Amino acid sequence: LSFKLGRGERHTPGRLFTDLDEPAARALIREVGGLETLAITVSYDVRPGRETEGWTNALVRRVG
């Protein structure tokens, strides 16, 4: 899973985005249930001009 680093939802014309930081990502994973968190990392965009945009990345697997 990958979410733009932040908290909350934002709207652009015709699109809805959910931004999460690590605590919010862990809370979402718990809420969904049936998932085990293997890793959560933060990375930064490599596209020119977007190097300060962070991403919360979660590696999960189904359990049960």
PDB file of N, CA and C in Angstrom:
ATOM      1  N   LEU A   1       0.843  -1.163   0.000  1.00  0.00           N
ATOM      2  CA  LEU A   1       0.000   0.000   0.000  1.00  0.00           C
ATOM      3  C   LEU A   1       0.889   1.226   0.000  1.00  0.00           C
ATOM      4  N   SER A   2       0.469   2.291  -0.702  1.00  0.00           N
ATOM      5  CA  SER A   2       1.207   3.559  -0.688  1.00  0.00           C
ATOM      6  C   SER A   2       0.222   4.709  -0.593  1.00  0.00           C
ATOM      7  N   PHE A   3       0.516   5.621   0.299  1.00  0.00           N
ATOM      8  CA  PHE A   3      -0.309   6.803   0.504  1.00  0.00           C
ATOM      9  C   PHE A   3       0.613   8.007   0.574  1.00  0.00           C
ATOM     10  N   LYS A   4       0.146   9.127   0.048  1.00  0.00           N
ATOM     11  CA  LYS A   4       0.925  10.348   0.194  1.00  0.00           C
ATOM     12  C   LYS A   4       1.046  10.653   1.685  1.00  0.00           C
ATOM     13  N   LEU A   5       2.222  11.055   2.111  1.00  0.00           N
ATOM     14  CA  LEU A   5       2.485  11.321   3.520  1.00  0.00           C
ATOM     15  C   LEU A   5       1.644  12.506   3.989  1.00  0.00           C
ATOM     16  N   GLY A   6       0.888  12.296   5.036  1.00  0.00           N
ATOM     17  CA  GLY A   6       0.022  13.334   5.590  1.00  0.00           C
ATOM     18  C   GLY A   6      -1.119  12.698   6.351  1.00  0.00           C
ATOM     19  N   ARG A   7      -2.164  13.472   6.578  1.00  0.00           N
ATOM     20  CA  ARG A   7      -3.352  12.963   7.256  1.00  0.00           C
ATOM     21  C   ARG A   7      -4.580  13.610   6.659  1.00  0.00           C
ATOM     22  N   GLY A   8      -5.553  12.785   6.364  1.00  0.00           N
ATOM     23  CA  GLY A   8      -6.823  13.309   5.898  1.00  0.00           C
ATOM     24  C   GLY A   8      -7.105  13.004   4.439  1.00  0.00           C
ATOM     25  N   GLU A   9      -8.207  13.548   3.975  1.00  0.00           N
ATOM     26  CA  GLU A   9      -8.625  13.360   2.598  1.00  0.00           C
ATOM     27  C   GLU A   9      -8.539  14.691   1.865  1.00  0.00           C
ATOM     28  N   ARG A  10      -8.281  14.607   0.573  1.00  0.00           N
ATOM     29  CA  ARG A  10      -8.279  15.808  -0.246  1.00  0.00           C
ATOM     30  C   ARG A  10      -8.941  15.475  -1.574  1.00  0.00           C
ATOM     31  N   HIS A  11      -9.589  16.471  -2.112  1.00  0.00           N
ATOM     32  CA  HIS A  11     -10.331  16.316  -3.357  1.00  0.00           C
ATOM     33  C   HIS A  11      -9.706  17.180  -4.441  1.00  0.00           C
ATOM     34  N   THR A  12      -9.589  16.605  -5.613  1.00  0.00           N
ATOM     35  CA  THR A  12      -9.270  17.363  -6.800  1.00  0.00           C
ATOM     36  C   THR A  12     -10.413  17.068  -7.766  1.00  0.00           C
ATOM     37  N   PRO A  13     -10.608  17.807  -8.802  1.00  0.00           N
ATOM     38  CA  PRO A  13     -11.741  17.553  -9.692  1.00  0.00           C
ATOM     39  C   PRO A  13     -11.838  16.086 -10.115  1.00  0.00           C
ATOM     40  N   GLY A  14     -12.895  15.443  -9.667  1.00  0.00           N
ATOM     41  CA  GLY A  14     -13.152  14.061 -10.052  1.00  0.00           C
ATOM     42  C   GLY A  14     -12.362  13.000  -9.311  1.00  0.00           C
ATOM     43  N   ARG A  15     -11.559  13.389  -8.320  1.00  0.00           N
ATOM     44  CA  ARG A  15     -10.734  12.396  -7.617  1.00  0.00           C
ATOM     45  C   ARG A  15     -10.722  12.663  -6.123  1.00  0.00           C
ATOM     46  N   LEU A  16     -10.624  11.597  -5.351  1.00  0.00           N
ATOM     47  CA  LEU A  16     -10.521  11.668  -3.898  1.00  0.00           C
ATOM     48  C   LEU A  16      -9.243  10.954  -3.489  1.00  0.00           C
ATOM     49  N   PHE A  17      -8.444  11.599  -2.637  1.00  0.00           N
ATOM     50  CA  PHE A  17      -7.186  11.019  -2.168  1.00  0.00           C
ATOM     51  C   PHE A  17      -7.211  10.910  -0.651  1.00  0.00           C
ATOM     52  N   THR A  18      -6.615   9.852  -0.122  1.00  0.00           N
ATOM     53  CA  THR A  18      -6.434   9.683   1.316  1.00  0.00           C
ATOM     54  C   THR A  18      -4.944   9.750   1.607  1.00  0.00           C
ATOM     55  N   ASP A  19      -4.544  10.674   2.472  1.00  0.00           N
ATOM     56  CA  ASP A  19      -3.149  10.822   2.880  1.00  0.00           C
ATOM     57  C   ASP A  19      -2.996  10.237   4.278  1.00  0.00           C
ATOM     58  N   LEU A  20      -1.931   9.472   4.494  1.00  0.00           N
ATOM     59  CA  LEU A  20      -1.706   8.829   5.782  1.00  0.00           C
ATOM     60  C   LEU A  20      -0.253   8.968   6.212  1.00  0.00           C
ATOM     61  N   ASP A  21      -0.061   9.114   7.532  1.00  0.00           N
ATOM     62  CA  ASP A  21       1.271   8.975   8.111  1.00  0.00           C
ATOM     63  C   ASP A  21       1.331   7.572   8.710  1.00  0.00           C
ATOM     64  N   GLU A  22       2.452   7.218   9.326  1.00  0.00           N
ATOM     65  CA  GLU A  22       2.599   5.846   9.834  1.00  0.00           C
ATOM     66  C   GLU A  22       1.537   5.472  10.867  1.00  0.00           C
ATOM     67  N   PRO A  23       1.264   6.300  11.894  1.00  0.00           N
ATOM     68  CA  PRO A  23       0.222   5.911  12.853  1.00  0.00           C
ATOM     69  C   PRO A  23      -1.150   5.730  12.201  1.00  0.00           C
ATOM     70  N   ALA A  24      -1.486   6.578  11.258  1.00  0.00           N
ATOM     71  CA  ALA A  24      -2.781   6.456  10.584  1.00  0.00           C
ATOM     72  C   ALA A  24      -2.820   5.197   9.713  1.00  0.00           C
ATOM     73  N   ALA A  25      -1.716   4.850   9.081  1.00  0.00           N
ATOM     74  CA  ALA A  25      -1.659   3.628   8.276  1.00  0.00           C
ATOM     75  C   ALA A  25      -1.838   2.399   9.164  1.00  0.00           C
ATOM     76  N   ARG A  26      -1.179   2.389  10.319  1.00  0.00           N
ATOM     77  CA  ARG A  26      -1.339   1.260  11.243  1.00  0.00           C
ATOM     78  C   ARG A  26      -2.780   1.155  11.727  1.00  0.00           C
ATOM     79  N   ALA A  27      -3.405   2.284  12.010  1.00  0.00           N
ATOM     80  CA  ALA A  27      -4.804   2.279  12.456  1.00  0.00           C
ATOM     81  C   ALA A  27      -5.723   1.734  11.357  1.00  0.00           C
ATOM     82  N   LEU A  28      -5.497   2.137  10.118  1.00  0.00           N
ATOM     83  CA  LEU A  28      -6.306   1.648   9.005  1.00  0.00           C
ATOM     84  C   LEU A  28      -6.146   0.142   8.838  1.00  0.00           C
ATOM     85  N   ILE A  29      -4.920  -0.337   8.906  1.00  0.00           N
ATOM     86  CA  ILE A  29      -4.657  -1.771   8.756  1.00  0.00           C
ATOM     87  C   ILE A  29      -5.361  -2.558   9.864  1.00  0.00           C
ATOM     88  N   ARG A  30      -5.321  -2.051  11.097  1.00  0.00           N
ATOM     89  CA  ARG A  30      -6.048  -2.700  12.204  1.00  0.00           C
ATOM     90  C   ARG A  30      -7.548  -2.701  11.946  1.00  0.00           C
ATOM     91  N   GLU A  31      -8.058  -1.576  11.475  1.00  0.00           N
ATOM     92  CA  GLU A  31      -9.496  -1.442  11.227  1.00  0.00           C
ATOM     93  C   GLU A  31      -9.976  -2.410  10.146  1.00  0.00           C
ATOM     94  N   VAL A  32      -9.188  -2.584   9.104  1.00  0.00           N
ATOM     95  CA  VAL A  32      -9.551  -3.506   8.031  1.00  0.00           C
ATOM     96  C   VAL A  32      -9.585  -4.934   8.565  1.00  0.00           C
ATOM     97  N   GLY A  33      -8.608  -5.282   9.392  1.00  0.00           N
ATOM     98  CA  GLY A  33      -8.541  -6.615   9.984  1.00  0.00           C
ATOM     99  C   GLY A  33      -8.069  -7.671   8.986  1.00  0.00           C
ATOM    100  N   GLY A  34      -7.601  -8.778   9.525  1.00  0.00           N
ATOM    101  CA  GLY A  34      -7.150  -9.882   8.701  1.00  0.00           C
ATOM    102  C   GLY A  34      -5.845  -9.632   7.976  1.00  0.00           C
ATOM    103  N   LEU A  35      -5.108  -8.602   8.401  1.00  0.00           N
ATOM    104  CA  LEU A  35      -3.842  -8.268   7.768  1.00  0.00           C
ATOM    105  C   LEU A  35      -2.729  -8.221   8.799  1.00  0.00           C
ATOM    106  N   GLU A  36      -1.562  -8.633   8.389  1.00  0.00           N
ATOM    107  CA  GLU A  36      -0.365  -8.538   9.219  1.00  0.00           C
ATOM    108  C   GLU A  36       0.566  -7.517   8.575  1.00  0.00           C
ATOM    109  N   THR A  37       1.045  -6.574   9.360  1.00  0.00           N
ATOM    110  CA  THR A  37       1.971  -5.566   8.850  1.00  0.00           C
ATOM    111  C   THR A  37       3.383  -6.143   8.853  1.00  0.00           C
ATOM    112  N   LEU A  38       3.998  -6.193   7.697  1.00  0.00           N
ATOM    113  CA  LEU A  38       5.370  -6.676   7.582  1.00  0.00           C
ATOM    114  C   LEU A  38       6.366  -5.521   7.676  1.00  0.00           C
ATOM    115  N   ALA A  39       6.003  -4.372   7.120  1.00  0.00           N
ATOM    116  CA  ALA A  39       6.891  -3.205   7.165  1.00  0.00           C
ATOM    117  C   ALA A  39       6.105  -1.953   6.811  1.00  0.00           C
ATOM    118  N   ILE A  40       6.498  -0.847   7.421  1.00  0.00           N
ATOM    119  CA  ILE A  40       6.001   0.471   7.033  1.00  0.00           C
ATOM    120  C   ILE A  40       7.214   1.377   6.916  1.00  0.00           C
ATOM    121  N   THR A  41       7.338   2.016   5.777  1.00  0.00           N
ATOM    122  CA  THR A  41       8.462   2.915   5.530  1.00  0.00           C
ATOM    123  C   THR A  41       7.940   4.239   4.962  1.00  0.00           C
ATOM    124  N   VAL A  42       8.778   5.244   5.030  1.00  0.00           N
ATOM    125  CA  VAL A  42       8.490   6.521   4.384  1.00  0.00           C
ATOM    126  C   VAL A  42       9.568   6.732   3.331  1.00  0.00           C
ATOM    127  N   SER A  43       9.134   7.086   2.134  1.00  0.00           N
ATOM    128  CA  SER A  43      10.075   7.376   1.053  1.00  0.00           C
ATOM    129  C   SER A  43       9.717   8.735   0.459  1.00  0.00           C
ATOM    130  N   TYR A  44      10.603   9.233  -0.382  1.00  0.00           N
ATOM    131  CA  TYR A  44      10.370  10.540  -0.993  1.00  0.00           C
ATOM    132  C   TYR A  44      10.399  10.410  -2.506  1.00  0.00           C
ATOM    133  N   ASP A  45       9.564  11.195  -3.146  1.00  0.00           N
ATOM    134  CA  ASP A  45       9.377  11.163  -4.591  1.00  0.00           C
ATOM    135  C   ASP A  45      10.711  11.394  -5.305  1.00  0.00           C
ATOM    136  N   VAL A  46      10.916  10.715  -6.414  1.00  0.00           N
ATOM    137  CA  VAL A  46      12.149  10.880  -7.187  1.00  0.00           C
ATOM    138  C   VAL A  46      11.925  11.731  -8.434  1.00  0.00           C
ATOM    139  N   ARG A  47      10.683  12.140  -8.684  1.00  0.00           N
ATOM    140  CA  ARG A  47      10.398  12.963  -9.862  1.00  0.00           C
ATOM    141  C   ARG A  47      10.945  14.377  -9.655  1.00  0.00           C
ATOM    142  N   PRO A  48      11.532  14.946 -10.680  1.00  0.00           N
ATOM    143  CA  PRO A  48      12.068  16.306 -10.570  1.00  0.00           C
ATOM    144  C   PRO A  48      11.008  17.299 -10.085  1.00  0.00           C
ATOM    145  N   GLY A  49      11.392  18.087  -9.099  1.00  0.00           N
ATOM    146  CA  GLY A  49      10.491  19.080  -8.543  1.00  0.00           C
ATOM    147  C   GLY A  49       9.564  18.567  -7.464  1.00  0.00           C
ATOM    148  N   ARG A  50       9.602  17.270  -7.211  1.00  0.00           N
ATOM    149  CA  ARG A  50       8.720  16.690  -6.197  1.00  0.00           C
ATOM    150  C   ARG A  50       9.500  15.959  -5.098  1.00  0.00           C
ATOM    151  N   GLU A  51      10.755  16.270  -4.971  1.00  0.00           N
ATOM    152  CA  GLU A  51      11.625  15.560  -4.028  1.00  0.00           C
ATOM    153  C   GLU A  51      11.207  15.709  -2.572  1.00  0.00           C
ATOM    154  N   THR A  52      10.400  16.704  -2.255  1.00  0.00           N
ATOM    155  CA  THR A  52       9.964  16.904  -0.861  1.00  0.00           C
ATOM    156  C   THR A  52       8.637  16.211  -0.559  1.00  0.00           C
ATOM    157  N   GLU A  53       8.016  15.595  -1.577  1.00  0.00           N
ATOM    158  CA  GLU A  53       6.745  14.897  -1.368  1.00  0.00           C
ATOM    159  C   GLU A  53       7.015  13.506  -0.811  1.00  0.00           C
ATOM    160  N   GLY A  54       6.487  13.242   0.392  1.00  0.00           N
ATOM    161  CA  GLY A  54       6.713  11.964   1.037  1.00  0.00           C
ATOM    162  C   GLY A  54       5.591  10.978   0.776  1.00  0.00           C
ATOM    163  N   TRP A  55       5.926   9.708   0.898  1.00  0.00           N
ATOM    164  CA  TRP A  55       4.981   8.610   0.718  1.00  0.00           C
ATOM    165  C   TRP A  55       5.110   7.638   1.878  1.00  0.00           C
ATOM    166  N   THR A  56       3.979   7.219   2.412  1.00  0.00           N
ATOM    167  CA  THR A  56       3.930   6.174   3.429  1.00  0.00           C
ATOM    168  C   THR A  56       3.659   4.865   2.703  1.00  0.00           C
ATOM    169  N   ASN A  57       4.559   3.899   2.856  1.00  0.00           N
ATOM    170  CA  ASN A  57       4.467   2.610   2.165  1.00  0.00           C
ATOM    171  C   ASN A  57       4.293   1.508   3.195  1.00  0.00           C
ATOM    172  N   ALA A  58       3.300   0.671   3.002  1.00  0.00           N
ATOM    173  CA  ALA A  58       3.054  -0.432   3.933  1.00  0.00           C
ATOM    174  C   ALA A  58       3.047  -1.748   3.162  1.00  0.00           C
ATOM    175  N   LEU A  59       3.779  -2.701   3.678  1.00  0.00           N
ATOM    176  CA  LEU A  59       3.781  -4.047   3.138  1.00  0.00           C
ATOM    177  C   LEU A  59       2.993  -4.905   4.123  1.00  0.00           C
ATOM    178  N   VAL A  60       1.892  -5.481   3.655  1.00  0.00           N
ATOM    179  CA  VAL A  60       1.022  -6.287   4.516  1.00  0.00           C
ATOM    180  C   VAL A  60       0.728  -7.612   3.830  1.00  0.00           C
ATOM    181  N   ARG A  61       0.249  -8.561   4.626  1.00  0.00           N
ATOM    182  CA  ARG A  61      -0.229  -9.816   4.045  1.00  0.00           C
ATOM    183  C   ARG A  61      -1.462 -10.264   4.796  1.00  0.00           C
ATOM    184  N   ARG A  62      -2.283 -11.029   4.100  1.00  0.00           N
ATOM    185  CA  ARG A  62      -3.493 -11.575   4.711  1.00  0.00           C
ATOM    186  C   ARG A  62      -3.111 -12.645   5.718  1.00  0.00           C
ATOM    187  N   VAL A  63      -3.853 -12.703   6.791  1.00  0.00           N
ATOM    188  CA  VAL A  63      -3.660 -13.764   7.784  1.00  0.00           C
ATOM    189  C   VAL A  63      -5.010 -14.390   8.084  1.00  0.00           C
ATOM    190  N   GLY A  64      -4.938 -15.554   8.669  1.00  0.00           N
ATOM    191  CA  GLY A  64      -6.180 -16.176   9.119  1.00  0.00           C
ATOM    192  C   GLY A  64      -6.656 -17.174   8.196  1.00  0.00           C
TER     193      GLY A  64
END
